[in-house]
mmCIF file with all atom_site columns, C-alpha atoms in Angstrom:
data_model
loop_
_atom_site.group_PDB
_atom_site.id
_atom_site.type_symbol
_atom_site.label_atom_id
_atom_site.label_alt_id
_atom_site.label_comp_id
_atom_site.label_asym_id
_atom_site.label_entity_id
_atom_site.label_seq_id
_atom_site.pdbx_PDB_ins_code
_atom_site.Cartn_x
_atom_site.Cartn_y
_atom_site.Cartn_z
_atom_site.occupancy
_atom_site.B_iso_or_equiv
_atom_site.pdbx_formal_charge
_atom_site.auth_seq_id
_atom_site.auth_comp_id
_atom_site.auth_asym_id
_atom_site.auth_atom_id
_atom_site.pdbx_PDB_model_num
ATOM 1   C CA . MET A 1 1   ? 7.176   -23.067 -5.702  1.00 41.00 ? 1   MET A CA 1
ATOM 2   C CA . ILE A 1 2   ? 6.147   -19.413 -5.308  1.00 39.00 ? 2   ILE A CA 1
ATOM 3   C CA . ALA A 1 3   ? 6.656   -18.246 -1.505  1.00 42.00 ? 3   ALA A CA 1
ATOM 4   C CA . VAL A 1 4   ? 4.596   -16.115 -0.281  1.00 38.00 ? 4   VAL A CA 1
ATOM 5   C CA . PRO A 1 5   ? 5.251   -12.251 -0.767  1.00 42.00 ? 5   PRO A CA 1
ATOM 6   C CA . SER A 1 6   ? 8.755   -11.930 1.484   1.00 42.00 ? 6   SER A CA 1
ATOM 7   C CA . ALA A 1 7   ? 9.724   -8.519  3.408   1.00 42.00 ? 7   ALA A CA 1
ATOM 8   C CA . SER A 1 8   ? 12.731  -7.914  1.150   1.00 43.00 ? 8   SER A CA 1
ATOM 9   C CA . PRO A 1 9   ? 14.728  -5.065  1.351   1.00 43.00 ? 9   PRO A CA 1
ATOM 10  C CA . ARG A 1 10  ? 13.209  -4.873  -2.594  1.00 45.00 ? 10  ARG A CA 1
ATOM 11  C CA . SER A 1 11  ? 10.028  -3.385  -1.944  1.00 45.00 ? 11  SER A CA 1
ATOM 12  C CA . SER A 1 12  ? 10.987  -0.439  0.547   1.00 45.00 ? 12  SER A CA 1
ATOM 13  C CA . ALA A 1 13  ? 8.476   2.132   0.643   1.00 47.00 ? 13  ALA A CA 1
ATOM 14  C CA . GLY A 1 14  ? 11.197  4.200   2.017   1.00 48.00 ? 14  GLY A CA 1
ATOM 15  C CA . PRO A 1 15  ? 14.669  5.283   1.005   1.00 48.00 ? 15  PRO A CA 1
ATOM 16  C CA . SER A 1 16  ? 16.810  3.120   -1.018  1.00 51.00 ? 16  SER A CA 1
ATOM 17  C CA . ARG A 1 17  ? 19.737  3.675   0.712   1.00 54.00 ? 17  ARG A CA 1
ATOM 18  C CA . PRO A 1 18  ? 20.280  0.124   2.907   1.00 53.00 ? 18  PRO A CA 1
ATOM 19  C CA . LEU A 1 19  ? 18.671  -0.244  6.442   1.00 56.00 ? 19  LEU A CA 1
ATOM 20  C CA . ARG A 1 20  ? 19.796  -0.819  9.255   1.00 79.00 ? 20  ARG A CA 1
ATOM 21  C CA . ARG A 1 21  ? 19.473  -4.807  10.763  1.00 81.00 ? 21  ARG A CA 1
ATOM 22  C CA . ASP A 1 22  ? 17.053  -3.806  13.237  1.00 85.00 ? 22  ASP A CA 1
ATOM 23  C CA . ALA A 1 23  ? 15.085  -1.531  10.688  1.00 85.00 ? 23  ALA A CA 1
ATOM 24  C CA . GLU A 1 24  ? 15.342  -4.350  8.530   1.00 88.00 ? 24  GLU A CA 1
ATOM 25  C CA . LEU A 1 25  ? 13.745  -7.130  11.223  1.00 91.00 ? 25  LEU A CA 1
ATOM 26  C CA . ASN A 1 26  ? 11.106  -4.396  12.266  1.00 92.00 ? 26  ASN A CA 1
ATOM 27  C CA . ARG A 1 27  ? 10.456  -4.061  8.700   1.00 91.00 ? 27  ARG A CA 1
ATOM 28  C CA . ALA A 1 28  ? 10.124  -7.536  7.768   1.00 89.00 ? 28  ALA A CA 1
ATOM 29  C CA . ARG A 1 29  ? 7.473   -8.233  10.861  1.00 92.00 ? 29  ARG A CA 1
ATOM 30  C CA . ILE A 1 30  ? 5.417   -5.434  9.910   1.00 93.00 ? 30  ILE A CA 1
ATOM 31  C CA . LEU A 1 31  ? 5.108   -6.978  6.549   1.00 89.00 ? 31  LEU A CA 1
ATOM 32  C CA . THR A 1 32  ? 4.383   -10.414 8.086   1.00 87.00 ? 32  THR A CA 1
ATOM 33  C CA . ALA A 1 33  ? 2.189   -9.138  10.261  1.00 90.00 ? 33  ALA A CA 1
ATOM 34  C CA . ALA A 1 34  ? 0.198   -7.140  7.867   1.00 87.00 ? 34  ALA A CA 1
ATOM 35  C CA . ARG A 1 35  ? -0.177  -10.515 5.476   1.00 81.00 ? 35  ARG A CA 1
ATOM 36  C CA . GLU A 1 36  ? -1.181  -12.289 7.999   1.00 82.00 ? 36  GLU A CA 1
ATOM 37  C CA . LEU A 1 37  ? -3.854  -10.558 9.572   1.00 84.00 ? 37  LEU A CA 1
ATOM 38  C CA . PHE A 1 38  ? -4.852  -9.558  5.599   1.00 79.00 ? 38  PHE A CA 1
ATOM 39  C CA . VAL A 1 39  ? -5.279  -13.243 4.776   1.00 71.00 ? 39  VAL A CA 1
ATOM 40  C CA . GLU A 1 40  ? -7.344  -13.585 7.536   1.00 75.00 ? 40  GLU A CA 1
ATOM 41  C CA . ARG A 1 41  ? -9.340  -10.601 7.892   1.00 76.00 ? 41  ARG A CA 1
ATOM 42  C CA . GLY A 1 42  ? -9.230  -8.632  4.635   1.00 70.00 ? 42  GLY A CA 1
ATOM 43  C CA . ASN A 1 43  ? -7.698  -4.933  4.065   1.00 72.00 ? 43  ASN A CA 1
ATOM 44  C CA . ASP A 1 44  ? -9.513  -3.775  6.163   1.00 81.00 ? 44  ASP A CA 1
ATOM 45  C CA . VAL A 1 45  ? -7.989  -4.224  9.464   1.00 85.00 ? 45  VAL A CA 1
ATOM 46  C CA . GLY A 1 46  ? -6.123  -1.038  10.867  1.00 90.00 ? 46  GLY A CA 1
ATOM 47  C CA . VAL A 1 47  ? -2.914  -0.718  11.373  1.00 92.00 ? 47  VAL A CA 1
ATOM 48  C CA . GLU A 1 48  ? -2.843  -0.150  14.915  1.00 94.00 ? 48  GLU A CA 1
ATOM 49  C CA . GLU A 1 49  ? -3.265  -4.221  14.809  1.00 94.00 ? 49  GLU A CA 1
ATOM 50  C CA . ILE A 1 50  ? -0.864  -4.576  12.608  1.00 93.00 ? 50  ILE A CA 1
ATOM 51  C CA . ALA A 1 51  ? 1.470   -3.048  14.715  1.00 94.00 ? 51  ALA A CA 1
ATOM 52  C CA . ARG A 1 52  ? 0.456   -4.955  17.510  1.00 95.00 ? 52  ARG A CA 1
ATOM 53  C CA . ARG A 1 53  ? 0.569   -8.598  16.149  1.00 95.00 ? 53  ARG A CA 1
ATOM 54  C CA . ALA A 1 54  ? 4.279   -6.949  14.788  1.00 94.00 ? 54  ALA A CA 1
ATOM 55  C CA . GLU A 1 55  ? 5.423   -5.840  18.330  1.00 94.00 ? 55  GLU A CA 1
ATOM 56  C CA . VAL A 1 56  ? 6.165   -2.791  17.449  1.00 94.00 ? 56  VAL A CA 1
ATOM 57  C CA . GLY A 1 57  ? 5.280   1.135   18.149  1.00 94.00 ? 57  GLY A CA 1
ATOM 58  C CA . MET A 1 58  ? 3.153   3.104   15.632  1.00 94.00 ? 58  MET A CA 1
ATOM 59  C CA . GLY A 1 59  ? 6.028   5.264   15.517  1.00 93.00 ? 59  GLY A CA 1
ATOM 60  C CA . THR A 1 60  ? 8.225   2.371   14.175  1.00 93.00 ? 60  THR A CA 1
ATOM 61  C CA . LEU A 1 61  ? 5.103   1.164   12.142  1.00 93.00 ? 61  LEU A CA 1
ATOM 62  C CA . TYR A 1 62  ? 5.037   4.562   9.863   1.00 93.00 ? 62  TYR A CA 1
ATOM 63  C CA . ARG A 1 63  ? 8.484   5.400   9.686   1.00 91.00 ? 63  ARG A CA 1
ATOM 64  C CA . ARG A 1 64  ? 8.499   2.309   7.597   1.00 90.00 ? 64  ARG A CA 1
ATOM 65  C CA . PHE A 1 65  ? 5.137   3.096   5.708   1.00 93.00 ? 65  PHE A CA 1
ATOM 66  C CA . PRO A 1 66  ? 3.837   6.311   6.020   1.00 93.00 ? 66  PRO A CA 1
ATOM 67  C CA . ASN A 1 67  ? 0.032   4.510   6.156   1.00 90.00 ? 67  ASN A CA 1
ATOM 68  C CA . LYS A 1 68  ? -1.525  1.420   4.879   1.00 87.00 ? 68  LYS A CA 1
ATOM 69  C CA . ASP A 1 69  ? -1.771  1.865   1.238   1.00 86.00 ? 69  ASP A CA 1
ATOM 70  C CA . ALA A 1 70  ? 1.961   2.185   1.214   1.00 89.00 ? 70  ALA A CA 1
ATOM 71  C CA . LEU A 1 71  ? 2.030   -1.157  3.167   1.00 89.00 ? 71  LEU A CA 1
ATOM 72  C CA . ILE A 1 72  ? -0.122  -2.490  0.710   1.00 85.00 ? 72  ILE A CA 1
ATOM 73  C CA . GLU A 1 73  ? 1.978   -1.623  -2.201  1.00 85.00 ? 73  GLU A CA 1
ATOM 74  C CA . ALA A 1 74  ? 4.705   -2.928  -0.654  1.00 88.00 ? 74  ALA A CA 1
ATOM 75  C CA . ILE A 1 75  ? 2.829   -6.256  -0.636  1.00 84.00 ? 75  ILE A CA 1
ATOM 76  C CA . LEU A 1 76  ? 2.314   -5.891  -3.603  1.00 83.00 ? 76  LEU A CA 1
ATOM 77  C CA . ARG A 1 77  ? 5.194   -5.100  -5.600  1.00 84.00 ? 77  ARG A CA 1
ATOM 78  C CA . SER A 1 78  ? 7.081   -8.099  -3.687  1.00 82.00 ? 78  SER A CA 1
ATOM 79  C CA . THR A 1 79  ? 3.951   -10.533 -4.878  1.00 81.00 ? 79  THR A CA 1
ATOM 80  C CA . VAL A 1 80  ? 4.731   -9.167  -8.329  1.00 85.00 ? 80  VAL A CA 1
ATOM 81  C CA . ASP A 1 81  ? 8.503   -10.030 -7.536  1.00 87.00 ? 81  ASP A CA 1
ATOM 82  C CA . ASP A 1 82  ? 7.454   -13.758 -6.560  1.00 84.00 ? 82  ASP A CA 1
ATOM 83  C CA . ILE A 1 83  ? 5.005   -14.326 -9.243  1.00 86.00 ? 83  ILE A CA 1
ATOM 84  C CA . ARG A 1 84  ? 7.259   -13.313 -12.264 1.00 90.00 ? 84  ARG A CA 1
ATOM 85  C CA . GLU A 1 85  ? 10.679  -15.296 -10.988 1.00 91.00 ? 85  GLU A CA 1
ATOM 86  C CA . PHE A 1 86  ? 7.636   -18.725 -10.534 1.00 90.00 ? 86  PHE A CA 1
ATOM 87  C CA . ALA A 1 87  ? 6.159   -18.030 -14.008 1.00 92.00 ? 87  ALA A CA 1
ATOM 88  C CA . VAL A 1 88  ? 10.230  -17.476 -15.359 1.00 93.00 ? 88  VAL A CA 1
ATOM 89  C CA . GLU A 1 89  ? 11.059  -20.423 -13.634 1.00 93.00 ? 89  GLU A CA 1
ATOM 90  C CA . VAL A 1 90  ? 7.742   -22.522 -14.708 1.00 94.00 ? 90  VAL A CA 1
ATOM 91  C CA . ALA A 1 91  ? 8.269   -21.625 -18.700 1.00 93.00 ? 91  ALA A CA 1
ATOM 92  C CA . ALA A 1 92  ? 11.765  -22.874 -18.291 1.00 93.00 ? 92  ALA A CA 1
ATOM 93  C CA . THR A 1 93  ? 11.358  -26.106 -16.134 1.00 95.00 ? 93  THR A CA 1
ATOM 94  C CA . GLU A 1 94  ? 7.955   -27.752 -17.254 1.00 96.00 ? 94  GLU A CA 1
ATOM 95  C CA . PRO A 1 95  ? 7.786   -29.495 -20.499 1.00 97.00 ? 95  PRO A CA 1
ATOM 96  C CA . PRO A 1 96  ? 5.461   -27.222 -22.994 1.00 96.00 ? 96  PRO A CA 1
ATOM 97  C CA . ALA A 1 97  ? 2.615   -28.940 -22.728 1.00 96.00 ? 97  ALA A CA 1
ATOM 98  C CA . SER A 1 98  ? 1.603   -28.926 -19.264 1.00 95.00 ? 98  SER A CA 1
ATOM 99  C CA . ALA A 1 99  ? 3.410   -25.683 -18.240 1.00 96.00 ? 99  ALA A CA 1
ATOM 100 C CA . LEU A 1 100 ? 0.411   -23.515 -18.470 1.00 95.00 ? 100 LEU A CA 1
ATOM 101 C CA . HIS A 1 101 ? -1.454  -26.133 -16.429 1.00 93.00 ? 101 HIS A CA 1
ATOM 102 C CA . CYS A 1 102 ? 1.115   -25.927 -13.408 1.00 92.00 ? 102 CYS A CA 1
ATOM 103 C CA . PHE A 1 103 ? 1.734   -22.468 -13.683 1.00 91.00 ? 103 PHE A CA 1
ATOM 104 C CA . VAL A 1 104 ? -1.697  -21.334 -12.995 1.00 89.00 ? 104 VAL A CA 1
ATOM 105 C CA . MET A 1 105 ? -2.570  -24.597 -10.103 1.00 86.00 ? 105 MET A CA 1
ATOM 106 C CA . ARG A 1 106 ? 0.612   -23.744 -8.196  1.00 84.00 ? 106 ARG A CA 1
ATOM 107 C CA . VAL A 1 107 ? 0.725   -20.275 -8.462  1.00 82.00 ? 107 VAL A CA 1
ATOM 108 C CA . LEU A 1 108 ? -2.946  -19.865 -6.432  1.00 77.00 ? 108 LEU A CA 1
ATOM 109 C CA . ALA A 1 109 ? -2.234  -22.732 -4.323  1.00 74.00 ? 109 ALA A CA 1
ATOM 110 C CA . ALA A 1 110 ? 1.170   -21.822 -3.164  1.00 67.00 ? 110 ALA A CA 1
ATOM 111 C CA . ASP A 1 111 ? 0.243   -20.587 0.043   1.00 57.00 ? 111 ASP A CA 1
ATOM 112 C CA . PRO A 1 112 ? -2.371  -18.598 2.055   1.00 50.00 ? 112 PRO A CA 1
ATOM 113 C CA . CYS A 1 113 ? -1.884  -14.942 -0.147  1.00 50.00 ? 113 CYS A CA 1
ATOM 114 C CA . HIS A 1 114 ? -2.874  -16.998 -3.275  1.00 50.00 ? 114 HIS A CA 1
ATOM 115 C CA . GLY A 1 115 ? -6.038  -14.618 -3.174  1.00 57.00 ? 115 GLY A CA 1
ATOM 116 C CA . ALA A 1 116 ? -3.433  -11.740 -4.334  1.00 58.00 ? 116 ALA A CA 1
ATOM 117 C CA . PHE A 1 117 ? -2.955  -12.867 -7.443  1.00 59.00 ? 117 PHE A CA 1
ATOM 118 C CA . LEU A 1 118 ? -6.410  -12.288 -8.232  1.00 62.00 ? 118 LEU A CA 1
ATOM 119 C CA . ALA A 1 119 ? -6.846  -8.581  -6.177  1.00 66.00 ? 119 ALA A CA 1
ATOM 120 C CA . GLN A 1 120 ? -8.432  -6.271  -8.010  1.00 68.00 ? 120 GLN A CA 1
ATOM 121 C CA . ARG A 1 121 ? -5.312  -4.292  -6.834  1.00 70.00 ? 121 ARG A CA 1
ATOM 122 C CA . LEU A 1 122 ? -2.711  -6.216  -8.299  1.00 72.00 ? 122 LEU A CA 1
ATOM 123 C CA . TRP A 1 123 ? -3.932  -5.743  -11.610 1.00 72.00 ? 123 TRP A CA 1
ATOM 124 C CA . SER A 1 124 ? -4.350  -1.886  -11.443 1.00 74.00 ? 124 SER A CA 1
ATOM 125 C CA . GLY A 1 125 ? -2.234  1.565   -11.096 1.00 75.00 ? 125 GLY A CA 1
ATOM 126 C CA . ARG A 1 126 ? 1.751   0.687   -10.886 1.00 80.00 ? 126 ARG A CA 1
ATOM 127 C CA . THR A 1 127 ? 1.487   -2.961  -10.292 1.00 81.00 ? 127 THR A CA 1
ATOM 128 C CA . ALA A 1 128 ? -0.157  -3.726  -12.957 1.00 81.00 ? 128 ALA A CA 1
ATOM 129 C CA . GLU A 1 129 ? 1.767   -1.884  -15.167 1.00 85.00 ? 129 GLU A CA 1
ATOM 130 C CA . ARG A 1 130 ? 4.518   -4.223  -13.509 1.00 87.00 ? 130 ARG A CA 1
ATOM 131 C CA . MET A 1 131 ? 2.083   -7.542  -14.133 1.00 86.00 ? 131 MET A CA 1
ATOM 132 C CA . ILE A 1 132 ? 1.865   -6.533  -17.970 1.00 86.00 ? 132 ILE A CA 1
ATOM 133 C CA . ALA A 1 133 ? 5.003   -5.789  -18.366 1.00 89.00 ? 133 ALA A CA 1
ATOM 134 C CA . GLU A 1 134 ? 6.909   -8.259  -16.344 1.00 91.00 ? 134 GLU A CA 1
ATOM 135 C CA . VAL A 1 135 ? 4.422   -11.077 -15.771 1.00 88.00 ? 135 VAL A CA 1
ATOM 136 C CA . VAL A 1 136 ? 1.761   -11.261 -18.767 1.00 89.00 ? 136 VAL A CA 1
ATOM 137 C CA . PRO A 1 137 ? 4.789   -12.432 -21.104 1.00 92.00 ? 137 PRO A CA 1
ATOM 138 C CA . PRO A 1 138 ? 5.805   -15.461 -19.740 1.00 93.00 ? 138 PRO A CA 1
ATOM 139 C CA . VAL A 1 139 ? 2.427   -16.306 -18.974 1.00 92.00 ? 139 VAL A CA 1
ATOM 140 C CA . ALA A 1 140 ? 1.689   -15.640 -22.920 1.00 94.00 ? 140 ALA A CA 1
ATOM 141 C CA . ALA A 1 141 ? 4.807   -17.936 -24.091 1.00 95.00 ? 141 ALA A CA 1
ATOM 142 C CA . MET A 1 142 ? 3.315   -20.901 -21.720 1.00 96.00 ? 142 MET A CA 1
ATOM 143 C CA . LEU A 1 143 ? -0.516  -20.095 -23.526 1.00 96.00 ? 143 LEU A CA 1
ATOM 144 C CA . ALA A 1 144 ? 1.407   -20.090 -26.946 1.00 96.00 ? 144 ALA A CA 1
ATOM 145 C CA . ALA A 1 145 ? 3.695   -23.608 -26.133 1.00 96.00 ? 145 ALA A CA 1
ATOM 146 C CA . ALA A 1 146 ? 0.776   -25.531 -25.213 1.00 97.00 ? 146 ALA A CA 1
ATOM 147 C CA . GLN A 1 147 ? -1.121  -24.315 -28.230 1.00 96.00 ? 147 GLN A CA 1
ATOM 148 C CA . ARG A 1 148 ? 1.488   -25.938 -30.134 1.00 96.00 ? 148 ARG A CA 1
ATOM 149 C CA . ALA A 1 149 ? 1.996   -29.024 -28.111 1.00 97.00 ? 149 ALA A CA 1
ATOM 150 C CA . GLY A 1 150 ? -1.740  -29.406 -29.035 1.00 95.00 ? 150 GLY A CA 1
ATOM 151 C CA . THR A 1 151 ? -2.521  -28.888 -25.614 1.00 96.00 ? 151 THR A CA 1
ATOM 152 C CA . VAL A 1 152 ? -4.570  -25.811 -25.775 1.00 96.00 ? 152 VAL A CA 1
ATOM 153 C CA . ARG A 1 153 ? -6.775  -25.304 -28.347 1.00 94.00 ? 153 ARG A CA 1
ATOM 154 C CA . SER A 1 154 ? -5.808  -22.719 -31.237 1.00 93.00 ? 154 SER A CA 1
ATOM 155 C CA . ASP A 1 155 ? -8.158  -20.055 -30.798 1.00 91.00 ? 155 ASP A CA 1
ATOM 156 C CA . VAL A 1 156 ? -7.813  -19.696 -27.274 1.00 92.00 ? 156 VAL A CA 1
ATOM 157 C CA . MET A 1 157 ? -6.199  -15.829 -26.876 1.00 91.00 ? 157 MET A CA 1
ATOM 158 C CA . LEU A 1 158 ? -4.236  -14.430 -23.922 1.00 90.00 ? 158 LEU A CA 1
ATOM 159 C CA . ALA A 1 159 ? -7.134  -11.978 -22.876 1.00 89.00 ? 159 ALA A CA 1
ATOM 160 C CA . ASP A 1 160 ? -9.292  -15.159 -22.677 1.00 90.00 ? 160 ASP A CA 1
ATOM 161 C CA . LEU A 1 161 ? -6.924  -16.301 -20.170 1.00 87.00 ? 161 LEU A CA 1
ATOM 162 C CA . LEU A 1 162 ? -6.913  -13.441 -18.180 1.00 84.00 ? 162 LEU A CA 1
ATOM 163 C CA . VAL A 1 163 ? -10.488 -12.948 -18.210 1.00 85.00 ? 163 VAL A CA 1
ATOM 164 C CA . LEU A 1 164 ? -10.869 -15.974 -16.886 1.00 83.00 ? 164 LEU A CA 1
ATOM 165 C CA . MET A 1 165 ? -7.662  -16.025 -14.756 1.00 79.00 ? 165 MET A CA 1
ATOM 166 C CA . ARG A 1 166 ? -9.516  -12.922 -12.886 1.00 78.00 ? 166 ARG A CA 1
ATOM 167 C CA . SER A 1 167 ? -13.469 -14.106 -12.426 1.00 81.00 ? 167 SER A CA 1
ATOM 168 C CA . LEU A 1 168 ? -11.492 -16.902 -10.153 1.00 80.00 ? 168 LEU A CA 1
ATOM 169 C CA . ARG A 1 169 ? -11.639 -13.833 -7.642  1.00 76.00 ? 169 ARG A CA 1
ATOM 170 C CA . LEU A 1 170 ? -15.843 -14.304 -7.375  1.00 81.00 ? 170 LEU A CA 1
ATOM 171 C CA . VAL A 1 171 ? -15.674 -18.244 -7.438  1.00 84.00 ? 171 VAL A CA 1
ATOM 172 C CA . VAL A 1 172 ? -12.639 -17.544 -4.305  1.00 79.00 ? 172 VAL A CA 1
ATOM 173 C CA . ASP A 1 173 ? -15.753 -15.257 -2.942  1.00 79.00 ? 173 ASP A CA 1
ATOM 174 C CA . LEU A 1 174 ? -18.374 -17.761 -3.225  1.00 86.00 ? 174 LEU A CA 1
ATOM 175 C CA . THR A 1 175 ? -16.721 -20.733 -2.059  1.00 86.00 ? 175 THR A CA 1
ATOM 176 C CA . GLU A 1 176 ? -13.659 -20.472 0.281   1.00 79.00 ? 176 GLU A CA 1
ATOM 177 C CA . ARG A 1 177 ? -15.738 -19.627 3.577   1.00 83.00 ? 177 ARG A CA 1
ATOM 178 C CA . VAL A 1 178 ? -18.592 -22.110 2.602   1.00 91.00 ? 178 VAL A CA 1
ATOM 179 C CA . ALA A 1 179 ? -16.140 -24.954 0.607   1.00 91.00 ? 179 ALA A CA 1
ATOM 180 C CA . PRO A 1 180 ? -12.267 -24.039 1.614   1.00 85.00 ? 180 PRO A CA 1
ATOM 181 C CA . GLY A 1 181 ? -10.156 -25.573 -1.526  1.00 83.00 ? 181 GLY A CA 1
ATOM 182 C CA . SER A 1 182 ? -12.762 -25.854 -3.811  1.00 89.00 ? 182 SER A CA 1
ATOM 183 C CA . TRP A 1 183 ? -11.893 -23.281 -6.237  1.00 85.00 ? 183 TRP A CA 1
ATOM 184 C CA . ARG A 1 184 ? -9.681  -25.793 -7.269  1.00 87.00 ? 184 ARG A CA 1
ATOM 185 C CA . ARG A 1 185 ? -12.640 -27.388 -8.855  1.00 91.00 ? 185 ARG A CA 1
ATOM 186 C CA . SER A 1 186 ? -13.976 -24.482 -10.396 1.00 89.00 ? 186 SER A CA 1
ATOM 187 C CA . LEU A 1 187 ? -10.652 -23.857 -12.069 1.00 87.00 ? 187 LEU A CA 1
ATOM 188 C CA . GLU A 1 188 ? -9.958  -27.692 -13.474 1.00 91.00 ? 188 GLU A CA 1
ATOM 189 C CA . ILE A 1 189 ? -13.419 -26.757 -14.815 1.00 91.00 ? 189 ILE A CA 1
ATOM 190 C CA . ILE A 1 190 ? -12.330 -23.741 -16.993 1.00 88.00 ? 190 ILE A CA 1
ATOM 191 C CA . LEU A 1 191 ? -9.027  -25.462 -17.947 1.00 90.00 ? 191 LEU A CA 1
ATOM 192 C CA . ALA A 1 192 ? -10.439 -28.049 -19.217 1.00 92.00 ? 192 ALA A CA 1
ATOM 193 C CA . GLY A 1 193 ? -12.943 -25.851 -21.531 1.00 90.00 ? 193 GLY A CA 1
ATOM 194 C CA . PHE A 1 194 ? -9.011  -24.673 -23.308 1.00 92.00 ? 194 PHE A CA 1
ATOM 195 C CA . ARG A 1 195 ? -8.264  -28.390 -24.460 1.00 93.00 ? 195 ARG A CA 1
ATOM 196 C CA . PRO A 1 196 ? -8.819  -28.672 -28.010 1.00 93.00 ? 196 PRO A CA 1
ATOM 197 C CA . ASP A 1 197 ? -12.103 -30.856 -28.669 1.00 86.00 ? 197 ASP A CA 1
ATOM 198 C CA . SER A 1 198 ? -14.107 -31.342 -32.253 1.00 82.00 ? 198 SER A CA 1
ATOM 199 C CA . ARG A 1 199 ? -16.969 -31.420 -31.106 1.00 82.00 ? 199 ARG A CA 1
ATOM 200 C CA . ASN A 1 200 ? -16.696 -27.739 -30.339 1.00 79.00 ? 200 ASN A CA 1
ATOM 201 C CA . ASP A 1 201 ? -13.810 -26.568 -32.788 1.00 78.00 ? 201 ASP A CA 1
ATOM 202 C CA . VAL A 1 202 ? -15.018 -22.483 -33.297 1.00 82.00 ? 202 VAL A CA 1
ATOM 203 C CA . LEU A 1 203 ? -15.665 -20.032 -30.090 1.00 83.00 ? 203 LEU A CA 1
ATOM 204 C CA . PRO A 1 204 ? -18.139 -17.782 -30.578 1.00 84.00 ? 204 PRO A CA 1
ATOM 205 C CA . SER A 1 205 ? -16.397 -13.876 -31.440 1.00 79.00 ? 205 SER A CA 1
ATOM 206 C CA . PRO A 1 206 ? -15.298 -11.643 -30.685 1.00 77.00 ? 206 PRO A CA 1
ATOM 207 C CA . ALA A 1 207 ? -12.724 -12.338 -27.946 1.00 75.00 ? 207 ALA A CA 1
ATOM 208 C CA . PRO A 1 208 ? -12.117 -9.498  -25.056 1.00 75.00 ? 208 PRO A CA 1
ATOM 209 C CA . ALA A 1 209 ? -9.818  -6.933  -26.257 1.00 75.00 ? 209 ALA A CA 1
ATOM 210 C CA . TYR A 1 210 ? -6.164  -7.445  -24.684 1.00 70.00 ? 210 TYR A CA 1
ATOM 211 C CA . ALA A 1 211 ? -5.983  -3.387  -24.522 1.00 67.00 ? 211 ALA A CA 1
ATOM 212 C CA . GLY A 1 212 ? -9.367  -3.100  -22.790 1.00 67.00 ? 212 GLY A CA 1
ATOM 213 C CA . LEU A 1 213 ? -8.247  -5.590  -20.043 1.00 69.00 ? 213 LEU A CA 1
ATOM 214 C CA . ALA A 1 214 ? -4.310  -4.613  -19.823 1.00 62.00 ? 214 ALA A CA 1
ATOM 215 C CA . GLY A 1 215 ? -4.916  -1.036  -20.023 1.00 59.00 ? 215 GLY A CA 1
ATOM 216 C CA . ALA A 1 216 ? -5.276  1.214   -23.247 1.00 46.00 ? 216 ALA A CA 1
ATOM 217 C CA . GLY A 1 217 ? -2.027  1.078   -25.541 1.00 51.00 ? 217 GLY A CA 1
ATOM 218 C CA . GLN A 1 218 ? -1.200  -2.041  -24.433 1.00 60.00 ? 218 GLN A CA 1
ATOM 219 C CA . THR A 1 219 ? -0.976  -4.592  -27.400 1.00 64.00 ? 219 THR A CA 1
ATOM 220 C CA . PRO A 1 220 ? -0.369  -8.657  -26.428 1.00 65.00 ? 220 PRO A CA 1
ATOM 221 C CA . PRO A 1 221 ? 3.208   -9.656  -25.876 1.00 72.00 ? 221 PRO A CA 1
ATOM 222 C CA . SER A 1 222 ? 4.913   -10.725 -29.139 1.00 64.00 ? 222 SER A CA 1
ATOM 223 C CA . VAL A 1 223 ? 6.339   -14.527 -27.891 1.00 60.00 ? 223 VAL A CA 1
ATOM 224 C CA . GLY A 1 224 ? 7.620   -15.672 -31.563 1.00 53.00 ? 224 GLY A CA 1
#
């Protein structure tokens, strides 16, 4: 199962040389505190409160992360790594007929940071480039495999999946305070619409353009 975005050296915002052990621990504490506070209260939480939660001084925080944006970027980079690894694992180990459903449900339910997969910032800027290059291809392969297995209708496009996944951000925002976890119900309704149905065998056209969702010049990954 996908882990909460980890506080590992791979997503360091500082120099590439190895950190001292105490510096590594401080960095991990800062990332953990920031992740917890962002989940609890959103990205508006101040860096002073993050430092207090991490039990480090402001100087220590700023040595690792010069500003809050750098801290958020470090968490998002780690999130991309975790989602990519999870997508590759599911595609390799789950049956083709159910791998896509398994990935979508588990990646969102895996931990309190499931909202990171839906966050606008994850799909913009440098992290978006990595999402498109590293996460979308195994997801596209799972979609194609499910279509070959007959569990997803053949006219569903990768762009359709991206639109529906990202639309869950609104669902979570609307429901999480009044009915925590009810986004799963909405997601199951969405995924039910992916199944072949002879009563509705033709989808309206056109599908959204993949390049418009993924960025100018992007083309859907080839899955063979």
